[in-house]
Amino acid sequence: MKKLTDLQRQSVGSKAYNLHLMKKQGLVVPAFSVFSFDLFDRSDTHTFLMEQQTAYHTGKYTLDELSQRLQQEFKAKFLQEDFTAIHEFKKLASGKHTYSVRSSANVEDDVSASFAGQFSTRLFVEADDLVDAVEETLLSLYQPAALSYYFENGFSLETVQLHVILQNMIAGTLSGVYFTANPQGLLNEQLIVVGEGVGSGIVEDKVDTTMVTIHPDDQLSYFETSGASPILTEKQQADLEEMAKNVTELFGLRMDIEFTFLNGQLYVLQARPITKMSTDPVIILDNSNIVESYPGTTTPLTFSFIQEAYGSIFRGLAKRMLKNDTQTLRSFEPTFQNMIAQVNSRVYYQITNWYKLLQLLPFSKQIIPIWQDMLGVQTTDVSATTVKISRSTRLKIIGRIIKSFIQAPRSMKKLDSDFEMISEKFDQIYTKEASFEELHQLFEQIKQQVLEQWDITLINDLYAFVYTGVLKKFCSPEEVQAEIAGIEQIESMKPVIELNKIIYTIQEDGNSDYRKKIETLSLELAADFIDTDVHPITQDIRLFIHQFGDRAPEELKLETATFRSQPSSLIQLIQQQLELPPSAVHTNTKANSVSKSRNPLVNWLKKQAMTGIKYRESSRLNRTRIYGMMRLLFVTMGEHLVKEKRLEKSEDVFYLTMTELFELAGHQDLSNMQMEIKKRQHKRSVDQQLPAFSRLIYAGSIFEKYPQNINHQKIASTDQQDFQGIGCSKGVVRGQVLVVEDIQAVNFQQSHDKIIVTKMTDPGWVYLLTQSKGIIAEKGSLLSHTAIISRELGIPSVVNVKQATQQLKTGEWIEINGQTGLIKRLEDENDYS
């Protein structure tokens, strides 16, 4: 045997070479030495191994018999080794250390085959027992499991060679494994599995373990405990994350790293690639923008509905571009069906499919970055497969899209008009007394009428994005904010304007009796009061519900209670507003369009951008009303099923998919479905505890998690005084922070004169935002709901502020600049530093 001093990967194997590189890089690796065996350099060894493998493959030996034959032979060959190098090593030890004895085979720790757990590792080996431990490691090269692994992976016995690592044993108090990618196939997620004692206890399931899940890009993590498993301190986790970063810089992104802690010091024991992980296809899920429409978790009914809606709308867009090219349309069908995905009850774009369709557009290389900017997509690499279509087809697409683009405002105006007719028809036909089958037919009619032409909203989105994006080329970000503010009669503002008119009327001196009646009205009696009271203001309230009753936070989730489905929530909102001073209620927006620019081109771009944004907001309100119709139909179906004793509660309908629900129209057996509903309800309650990760990158296929004992790890607050985001609505204000995690738990009194800090908003937040001094959101872009509504209200807003809800605390004083996007912490309201 020889002690090696010149360590090269091809000569000592990946395990030993990786230790060498990590130590050279400055990582703390326990002292080690690498030894080679002379027997592998002998020609008779090679000949023997070739003969034995041939004998096995010709059926002379079973695998166990081959193993016994090889181990017997190598036991004899081992005794012929010169152990001088080992004895010299023992002399230097002087009895101060015990050792770990590990293999480093030339085939081990390869990306394609790791051999993890195949070869012997001995821990806490005394110096006098080193030779025996080295022999055990050598013979493990020919255990049945290892032999089977060679043959499965195409290795010949004579090519497999082993080196041995003698390493100072660190008797760690806390040990584990750090996976820099989830081995199941989630590439941008990291896992730490940690337990007390040395690592063998974890591998052999002898100790309780904690698993920490980390998403570095989001700076979010959580952990799951078992039994009496340990919890990492902030410093330990920070040390591990820094270590993992250094290791991946050396070896690549997908590593399996063993570590231990002793007396506060982190030691790296070994690092190998994660093997057997599929890399094709890579599926990228991204919640940019869509998280505004579907925040938090959603139910199966909501997801199945929006999945069909997205597929239909994009199929319509593709037909608009490709016309009668049925072959290309058929090739896109899997794409249409997977525009979105649901993971652990949260909705994501399958963003690769979006890019695939966007590549059909003319000038897609220029359009995609604008689309990313307007939707707030933070990771801008485009990984979709390039769409191959003929030159003539592409030229036809260019003509059709340009024509649709030019006609977008006129088409959107017609869509608004058509929608009013659809809405009127629904009001005429719908009745709670309709049969299940009649409700189903009405659903199909409305869906078909809406989806037939709804793809024009995508063209209009593009219209708004492109003109706003081009405007940004000619104006500074601050000027763009001003140019697109003050859109006349923007639809998102109409509900709050109309509601505030009702509030003002109630506050008039001549209506004091009615005001008292409203202020004292029990919420349990609110629905009956609205239905039966004949006062003109109550009639206005009924009209408001008819027009805007579906506008509410999380309004596009069918399971959300709205003013229409739960009128008492509107009365509660009115009661809260009546408690505020009259000056707190606004009937008009504060934003004013700026004077015309001297540049005619800027004026023209501004006009087009504002037109696109205006129709984008009107289509969103119409979409909200469509969802209101669907919600009403589904709830009524649920009520029918409860009467028939086929569901326990009408809201259980939201835990069925559309397919399952409509099968019930054919009176399918529901006996097992109620149990499945309870499982889904439980799963959603567990999923709600998981952090909302912004991007998930899967290798091969999407999978869900079934976590246990979830514990959130909050991002540690910093002493950072300044934060930077994207300024979306000009103005500088000072105020106290109100962090809003759940809008359903916040009332008007809490938000009055506060700067709201949240993850994201949707159009239903407009009622709350009218009371605030400003708004900060972790998500968003120049055309997000937060930006548009804040500009119309004339309150400063800053979006895309990472970890804002973690770093800023309710009650602290800050100053925000809605023009520059700068946020400053203050000591108090009088801090003018």
PDB file of N, CA and C in Angstrom, residues 210-211 221-225 231 689 691 708-714:
ATOM      1  N   THR A 210     -34.841  16.034  11.771  1.00  0.00           N
ATOM      2  CA  THR A 210     -35.571  17.219  11.319  1.00  0.00           C
ATOM      3  C   THR A 210     -35.200  17.460   9.859  1.00  0.00           C
ATOM      4  N   MET A 211     -36.183  17.792   9.029  1.00  0.00           N
ATOM      5  CA  MET A 211     -35.894  18.150   7.645  1.00  0.00           C
ATOM      6  C   MET A 211     -36.207  19.617   7.432  1.00  0.00           C
ATOM      7  N   SER A 221     -37.933  29.402   4.156  1.00  0.00           N
ATOM      8  CA  SER A 221     -37.685  28.019   4.555  1.00  0.00           C
ATOM      9  C   SER A 221     -38.691  27.606   5.616  1.00  0.00           C
ATOM     10  N   TYR A 222     -38.822  26.313   5.799  1.00  0.00           N
ATOM     11  CA  TYR A 222     -39.623  25.763   6.888  1.00  0.00           C
ATOM     12  C   TYR A 222     -38.992  24.451   7.290  1.00  0.00           C
ATOM     13  N   PHE A 223     -39.374  23.948   8.457  1.00  0.00           N
ATOM     14  CA  PHE A 223     -38.806  22.673   8.874  1.00  0.00           C
ATOM     15  C   PHE A 223     -39.881  21.763   9.433  1.00  0.00           C
ATOM     16  N   GLU A 224     -39.617  20.465   9.344  1.00  0.00           N
ATOM     17  CA  GLU A 224     -40.531  19.442   9.831  1.00  0.00           C
ATOM     18  C   GLU A 224     -39.787  18.585  10.842  1.00  0.00           C
ATOM     19  N   THR A 225     -40.346  18.465  12.015  1.00  0.00           N
ATOM     20  CA  THR A 225     -39.698  17.709  13.079  1.00  0.00           C
ATOM     21  C   THR A 225     -40.327  16.329  13.215  1.00  0.00           C
ATOM     22  N   ILE A 231     -33.515  21.158  16.424  1.00  0.00           N
ATOM     23  CA  ILE A 231     -33.824  22.296  15.559  1.00  0.00           C
ATOM     24  C   ILE A 231     -32.551  23.113  15.368  1.00  0.00           C
ATOM     25  N   GLN A 689     -50.231  25.893   5.267  1.00  0.00           N
ATOM     26  CA  GLN A 689     -49.120  26.169   6.170  1.00  0.00           C
ATOM     27  C   GLN A 689     -47.783  26.279   5.431  1.00  0.00           C
ATOM     28  N   PRO A 691     -45.029  27.711   2.864  1.00  0.00           N
ATOM     29  CA  PRO A 691     -44.758  29.029   2.277  1.00  0.00           C
ATOM     30  C   PRO A 691     -45.143  29.048   0.805  1.00  0.00           C
ATOM     31  N   GLN A 708     -45.480  17.106   7.340  1.00  0.00           N
ATOM     32  CA  GLN A 708     -45.964  16.857   8.693  1.00  0.00           C
ATOM     33  C   GLN A 708     -45.277  17.840   9.639  1.00  0.00           C
ATOM     34  N   ASN A 709     -45.978  18.280  10.658  1.00  0.00           N
ATOM     35  CA  ASN A 709     -45.382  19.108  11.715  1.00  0.00           C
ATOM     36  C   ASN A 709     -44.612  20.295  11.151  1.00  0.00           C
ATOM     37  N   ILE A 710     -45.264  21.096  10.315  1.00  0.00           N
ATOM     38  CA  ILE A 710     -44.596  22.221   9.669  1.00  0.00           C
ATOM     39  C   ILE A 710     -44.325  23.335  10.682  1.00  0.00           C
ATOM     40  N   ASN A 711     -43.113  23.853  10.633  1.00  0.00           N
ATOM     41  CA  ASN A 711     -42.744  25.016  11.422  1.00  0.00           C
ATOM     42  C   ASN A 711     -42.126  26.039  10.493  1.00  0.00           C
ATOM     43  N   HIS A 712     -42.667  27.254  10.479  1.00  0.00           N
ATOM     44  CA  HIS A 712     -42.117  28.294   9.612  1.00  0.00           C
ATOM     45  C   HIS A 712     -40.853  28.870  10.234  1.00  0.00           C
ATOM     46  N   GLN A 713     -39.917  29.206   9.376  1.00  0.00           N
ATOM     47  CA  GLN A 713     -38.732  29.919   9.823  1.00  0.00           C
ATOM     48  C   GLN A 713     -38.811  31.329   9.269  1.00  0.00           C
ATOM     49  N   LYS A 714     -38.991  32.278  10.139  1.00  0.00           N
ATOM     50  CA  LYS A 714     -39.082  33.669   9.729  1.00  0.00           C
ATOM     51  C   LYS A 714     -37.690  34.172   9.342  1.00  0.00           C
TER      52      LYS A 714
END
